[in-house]
Coordinates of C-alpha atoms in Angstrom, one line a residue:
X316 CA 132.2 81.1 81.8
X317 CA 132.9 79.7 85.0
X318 CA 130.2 79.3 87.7
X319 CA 130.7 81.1 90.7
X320 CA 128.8 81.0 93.9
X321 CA 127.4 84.2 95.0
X322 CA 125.0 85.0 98.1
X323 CA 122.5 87.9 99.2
X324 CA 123.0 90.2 102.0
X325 CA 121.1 88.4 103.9
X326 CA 122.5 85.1 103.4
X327 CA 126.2 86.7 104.1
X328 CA 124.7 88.1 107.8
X329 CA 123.1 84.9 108.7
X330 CA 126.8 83.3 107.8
X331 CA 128.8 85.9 109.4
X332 CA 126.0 86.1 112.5
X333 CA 126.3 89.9 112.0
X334 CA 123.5 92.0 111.4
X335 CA 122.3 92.9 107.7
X336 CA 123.4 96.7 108.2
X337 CA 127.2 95.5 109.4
X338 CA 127.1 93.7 106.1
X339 CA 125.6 97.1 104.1
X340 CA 128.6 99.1 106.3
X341 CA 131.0 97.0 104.8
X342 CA 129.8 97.2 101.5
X343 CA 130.0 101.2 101.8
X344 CA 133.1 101.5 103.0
X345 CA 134.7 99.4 99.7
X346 CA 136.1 96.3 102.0
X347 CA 133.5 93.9 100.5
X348 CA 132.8 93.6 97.0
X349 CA 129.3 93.5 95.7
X350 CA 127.9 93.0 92.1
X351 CA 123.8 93.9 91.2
X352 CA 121.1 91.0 89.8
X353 CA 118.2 93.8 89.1
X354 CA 117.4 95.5 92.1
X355 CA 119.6 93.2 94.4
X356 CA 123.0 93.3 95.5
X357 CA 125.1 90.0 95.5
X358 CA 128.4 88.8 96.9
X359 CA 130.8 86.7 95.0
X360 CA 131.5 83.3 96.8
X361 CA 135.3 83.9 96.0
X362 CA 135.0 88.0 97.3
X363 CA 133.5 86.2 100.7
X364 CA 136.3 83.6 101.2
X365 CA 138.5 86.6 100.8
X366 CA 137.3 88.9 102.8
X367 CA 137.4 86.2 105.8
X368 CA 141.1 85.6 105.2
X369 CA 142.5 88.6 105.4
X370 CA 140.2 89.4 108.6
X371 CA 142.0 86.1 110.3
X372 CA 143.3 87.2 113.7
X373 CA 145.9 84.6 113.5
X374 CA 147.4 86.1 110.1
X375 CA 148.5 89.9 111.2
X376 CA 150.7 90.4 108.0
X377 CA 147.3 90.2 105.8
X378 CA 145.2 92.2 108.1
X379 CA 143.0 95.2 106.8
X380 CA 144.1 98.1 109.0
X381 CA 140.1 99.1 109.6
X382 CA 140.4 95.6 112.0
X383 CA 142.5 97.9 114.7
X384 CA 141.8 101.6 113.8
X385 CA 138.5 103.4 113.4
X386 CA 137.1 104.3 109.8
X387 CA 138.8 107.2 108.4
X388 CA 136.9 109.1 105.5
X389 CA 139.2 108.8 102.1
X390 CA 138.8 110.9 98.9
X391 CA 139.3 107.6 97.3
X392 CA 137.3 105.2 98.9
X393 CA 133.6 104.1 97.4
X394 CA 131.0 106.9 96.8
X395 CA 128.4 104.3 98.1
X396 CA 125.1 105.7 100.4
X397 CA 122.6 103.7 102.7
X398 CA 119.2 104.2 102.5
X399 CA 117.7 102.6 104.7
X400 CA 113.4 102.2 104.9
X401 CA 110.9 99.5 102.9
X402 CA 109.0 101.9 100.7
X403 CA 109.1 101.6 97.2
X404 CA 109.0 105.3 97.1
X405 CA 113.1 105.0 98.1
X406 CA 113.7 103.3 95.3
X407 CA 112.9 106.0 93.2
X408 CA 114.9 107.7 95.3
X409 CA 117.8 106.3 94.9
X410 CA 117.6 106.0 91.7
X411 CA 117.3 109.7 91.1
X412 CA 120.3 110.0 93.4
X413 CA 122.2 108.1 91.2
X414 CA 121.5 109.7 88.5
X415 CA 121.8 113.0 89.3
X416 CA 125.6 112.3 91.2
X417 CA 127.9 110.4 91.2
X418 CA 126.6 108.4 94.3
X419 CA 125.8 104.8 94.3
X420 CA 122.4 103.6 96.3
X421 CA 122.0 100.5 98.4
X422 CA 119.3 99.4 100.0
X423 CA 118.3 98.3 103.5
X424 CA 115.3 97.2 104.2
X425 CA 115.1 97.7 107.8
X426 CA 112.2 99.4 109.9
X427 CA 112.4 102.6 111.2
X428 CA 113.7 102.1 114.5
X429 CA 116.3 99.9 114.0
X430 CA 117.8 102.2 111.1
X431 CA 117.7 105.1 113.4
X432 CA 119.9 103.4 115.6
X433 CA 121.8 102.1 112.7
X434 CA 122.1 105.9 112.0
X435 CA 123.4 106.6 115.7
X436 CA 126.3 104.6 114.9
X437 CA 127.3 105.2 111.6
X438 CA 125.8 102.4 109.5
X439 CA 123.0 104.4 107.5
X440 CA 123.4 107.2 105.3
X441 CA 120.0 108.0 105.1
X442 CA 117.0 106.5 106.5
X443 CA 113.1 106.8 106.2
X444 CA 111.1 107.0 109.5
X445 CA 107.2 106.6 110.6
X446 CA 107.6 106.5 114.1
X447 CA 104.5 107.4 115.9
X448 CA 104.6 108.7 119.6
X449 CA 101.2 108.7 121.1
X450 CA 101.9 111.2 123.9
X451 CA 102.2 113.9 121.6
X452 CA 100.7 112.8 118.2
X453 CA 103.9 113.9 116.7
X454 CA 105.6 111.6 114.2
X455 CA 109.3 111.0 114.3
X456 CA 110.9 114.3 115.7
X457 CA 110.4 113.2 119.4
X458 CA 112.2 109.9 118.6
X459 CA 115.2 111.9 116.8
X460 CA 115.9 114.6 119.6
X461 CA 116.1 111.2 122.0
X462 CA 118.0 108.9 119.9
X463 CA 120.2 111.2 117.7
X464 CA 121.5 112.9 120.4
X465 CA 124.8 115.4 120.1
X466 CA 124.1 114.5 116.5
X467 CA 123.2 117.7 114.1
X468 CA 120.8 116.4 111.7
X469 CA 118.3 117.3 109.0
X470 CA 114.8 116.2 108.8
X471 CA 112.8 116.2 105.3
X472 CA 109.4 115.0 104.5
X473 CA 109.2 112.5 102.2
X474 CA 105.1 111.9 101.4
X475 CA 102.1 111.2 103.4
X476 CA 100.2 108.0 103.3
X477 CA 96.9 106.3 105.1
X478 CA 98.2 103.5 107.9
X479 CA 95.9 101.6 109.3
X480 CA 94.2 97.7 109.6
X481 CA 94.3 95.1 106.7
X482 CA 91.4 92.7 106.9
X483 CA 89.8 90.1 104.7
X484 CA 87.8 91.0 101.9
X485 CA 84.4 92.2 103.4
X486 CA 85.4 92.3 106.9
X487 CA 83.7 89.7 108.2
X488 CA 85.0 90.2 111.7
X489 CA 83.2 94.3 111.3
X490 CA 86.8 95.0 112.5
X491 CA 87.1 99.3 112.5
X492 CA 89.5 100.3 115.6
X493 CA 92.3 99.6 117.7
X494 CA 90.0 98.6 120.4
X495 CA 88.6 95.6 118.3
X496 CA 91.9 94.2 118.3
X497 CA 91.5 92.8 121.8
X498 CA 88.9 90.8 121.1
X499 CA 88.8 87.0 121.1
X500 CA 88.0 86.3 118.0
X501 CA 90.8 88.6 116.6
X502 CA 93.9 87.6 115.6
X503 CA 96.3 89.4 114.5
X504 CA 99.7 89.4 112.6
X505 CA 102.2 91.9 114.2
X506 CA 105.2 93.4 112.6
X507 CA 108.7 93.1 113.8
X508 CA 110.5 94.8 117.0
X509 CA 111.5 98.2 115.8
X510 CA 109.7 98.7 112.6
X511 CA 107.7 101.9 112.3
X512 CA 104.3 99.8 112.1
X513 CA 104.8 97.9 115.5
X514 CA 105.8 101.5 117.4
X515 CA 102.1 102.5 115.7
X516 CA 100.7 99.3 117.1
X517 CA 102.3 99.4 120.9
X518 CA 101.5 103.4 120.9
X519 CA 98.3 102.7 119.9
X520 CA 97.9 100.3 123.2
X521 CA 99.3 102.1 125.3
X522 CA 97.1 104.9 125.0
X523 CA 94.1 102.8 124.8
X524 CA 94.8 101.0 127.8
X525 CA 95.1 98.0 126.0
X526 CA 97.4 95.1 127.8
X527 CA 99.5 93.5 124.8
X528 CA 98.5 90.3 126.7
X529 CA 95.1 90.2 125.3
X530 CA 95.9 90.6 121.7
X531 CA 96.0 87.0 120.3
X532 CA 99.1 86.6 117.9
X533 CA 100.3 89.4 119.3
X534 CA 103.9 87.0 118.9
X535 CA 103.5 86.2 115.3
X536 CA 105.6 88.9 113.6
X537 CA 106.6 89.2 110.2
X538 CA 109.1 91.4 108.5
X539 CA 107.4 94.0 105.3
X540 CA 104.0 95.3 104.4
X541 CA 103.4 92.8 102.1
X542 CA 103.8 89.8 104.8
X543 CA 101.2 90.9 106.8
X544 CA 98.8 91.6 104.2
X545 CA 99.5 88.1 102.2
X546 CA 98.9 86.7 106.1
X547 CA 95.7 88.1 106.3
X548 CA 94.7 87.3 102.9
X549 CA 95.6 83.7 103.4
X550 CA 93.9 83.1 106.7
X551 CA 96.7 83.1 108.7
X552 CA 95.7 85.9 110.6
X553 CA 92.6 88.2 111.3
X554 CA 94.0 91.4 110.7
X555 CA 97.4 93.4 110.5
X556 CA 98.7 96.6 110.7
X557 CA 100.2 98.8 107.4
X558 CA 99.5 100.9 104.7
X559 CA 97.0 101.4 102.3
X560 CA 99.2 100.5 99.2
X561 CA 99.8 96.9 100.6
X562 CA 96.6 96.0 101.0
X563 CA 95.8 97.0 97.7
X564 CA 98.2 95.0 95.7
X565 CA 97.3 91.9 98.0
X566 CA 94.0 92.6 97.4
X567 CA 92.2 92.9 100.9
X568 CA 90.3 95.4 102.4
X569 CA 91.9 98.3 104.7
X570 CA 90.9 100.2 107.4
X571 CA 92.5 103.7 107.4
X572 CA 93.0 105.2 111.0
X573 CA 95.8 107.8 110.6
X574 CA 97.6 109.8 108.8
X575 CA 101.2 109.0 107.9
X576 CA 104.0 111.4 108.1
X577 CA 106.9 109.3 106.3
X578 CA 109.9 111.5 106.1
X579 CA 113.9 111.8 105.9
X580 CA 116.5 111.9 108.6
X581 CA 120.6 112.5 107.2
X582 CA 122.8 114.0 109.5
X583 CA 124.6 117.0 108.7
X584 CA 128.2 116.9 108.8
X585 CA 130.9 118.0 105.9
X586 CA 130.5 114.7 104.5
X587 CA 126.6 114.6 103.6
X588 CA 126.3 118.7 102.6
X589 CA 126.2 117.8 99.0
X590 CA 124.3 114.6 99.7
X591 CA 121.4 117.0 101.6
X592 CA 121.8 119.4 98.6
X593 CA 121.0 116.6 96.1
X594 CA 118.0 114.9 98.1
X595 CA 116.4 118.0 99.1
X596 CA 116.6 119.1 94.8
X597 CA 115.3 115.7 93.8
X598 CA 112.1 115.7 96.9
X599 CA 111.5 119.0 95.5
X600 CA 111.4 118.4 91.7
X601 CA 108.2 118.0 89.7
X602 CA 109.7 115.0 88.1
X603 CA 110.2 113.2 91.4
X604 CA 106.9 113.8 92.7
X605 CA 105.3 113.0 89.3
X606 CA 106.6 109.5 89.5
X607 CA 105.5 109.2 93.3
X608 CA 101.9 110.7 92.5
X609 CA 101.7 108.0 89.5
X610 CA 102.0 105.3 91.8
X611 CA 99.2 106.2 93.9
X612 CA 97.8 106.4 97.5
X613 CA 100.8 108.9 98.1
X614 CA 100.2 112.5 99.2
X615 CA 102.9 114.6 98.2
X616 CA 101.6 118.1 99.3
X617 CA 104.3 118.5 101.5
X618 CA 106.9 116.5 99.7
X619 CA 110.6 118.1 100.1
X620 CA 109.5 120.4 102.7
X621 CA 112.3 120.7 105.5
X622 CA 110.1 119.9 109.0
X623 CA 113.3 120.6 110.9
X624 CA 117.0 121.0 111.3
X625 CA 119.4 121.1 114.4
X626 CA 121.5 124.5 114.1

């Protein structure tokens, strides 16, 4: 067998300078080939060098016709769907999906925000959201009817779960509230623009009057759950923002301050109907939230339940 080289999504992105979902569009729409290694998707070395030749502006007899004209839905193209959030929880997802259609899953691993947006123009199929808006306490349905506008869309809840502050084991600091955070000796490990736990964090300041300016490491970002956590395990930092799950496979102590509502945004259209059908059967199904219960530090009383959805 003959070695080939082959690189991860993210490795194709940084190459291409695109972002991670252009690469994940592609993908979906069948114009760049992708193989699995477990859970991840790779792309052939030889599929990449491909792909660039035929998009070469200077060779017009060997360009795809997607360069010139818009997408165009085909009953023959790839069956392929976005899901787009960092939970574990969506991998169980999408692994339902699969097998209950005929639908392939791929993963982005991008925070809330940023999918939405991703959503707004047409990368994402269907993405998770914990975005918190302090002026109303609501979570995400003020940030759809703004963003997703002129879009019809469903929104489904997908679990409940405890965010809150990671800190070291014992909390030395006596760290318990957002107001701590501002102290100087607290430092803390933030979570990138656009992710559902930095909206927490900046709501969280703004209606505490707190000036981003005197949270030390306020800059220091970092991209998943985990990160943060393994930060404040490690010293790095004094404390980080997440949920409760993290902190207990790192193995540091958590503060929980709210309640989570992590749910599911797809936009209705005559593409996604069966797609809707088929997540709203699997949310709803004992065996679904069997596997999601086992796990723990889920709640999944409301699990499947439709919270809203534009006529």
């Amino acid at each position: 067998m003959t070695m080939e080289l082959s690189y991860t999504i993210e490795e194709v992105s940084q190459f291409l300078k695109v972002s991670k979902l252009t690469i994940y569009d592609l993908v979906k729409k069948g114009e760049l080939p992708v193989f699995r290694v477990g859970r991840q998707m790779r792309i052939a070395g030889n599929d990449l060098d491909n792909y660039i030749k035929n998009h070469k502006t200077n060779q017009p007899t060997t360009l795809s016709a997607s360069v010139f004209e818009p997408h165009r839905s085909n009953p023959k193209e790839s069956n392929n769907i976005v899901i787009s959030g960092q939970d574990l929880v969506l991998d169980i997802l999408g692994k339902h999906i699969e097998k209950n259609s005929t639908y392939k899953s791929l993963r982005s691993f991008t925070g809330s925000l940023n999918s939405l947006i991703s959503m707004y123009n047409g990368e994402c199929d269907v993405v998770s959201l914990h975005l918190f808006d302090g002026d109303t306490g609501e979570y995400n349905l003020p940030y759809l009817k703004k963003i997703l506008v002129g879009y019809p869309y469903i929104l489904i809840n997908l679990l409940s779960r405890k965010a809150g502050l990671y800190v070291k084991k014992g909390n030395p600091l006596n760290i318990t509230s957002w107001s701590d955070l501002s102290r100087e000796d607290v430092k803390i490990i933030n979570r990138e623009k656009g992710s559902g736990a930095r909206i927490l964090l900046d709501e969280q300041l703004r209606i505490n009057d707190i000036s981003y300016k005197y949270i030390k490491g306020y800059e220091h970002e970092e991209n998943n759950h985990l990160s943060v956590a393994s930060a404040v395990a490690t010293g790095v930092g004094d404390v980080g923002v997440g949920i409760e799950k993290a902190a207990k496979m790192i193995g540091i102590d958590f503060i929980p301050l709210i309640t989570e509502q992590y749910d599911l945004v797809i936009l209705k259209n005559a593409k996604n109907e069966h797609l809707i059908n088929i997540v709203k059967d699997i949310l709803s199904s004992h065996q679904f939230q069997s596997e999601v219960d086992s796990i723990g530090d889920y709640d999944t009383t409301k699990t499947g339940k439709v919270l809203f959805e534009t006529k």
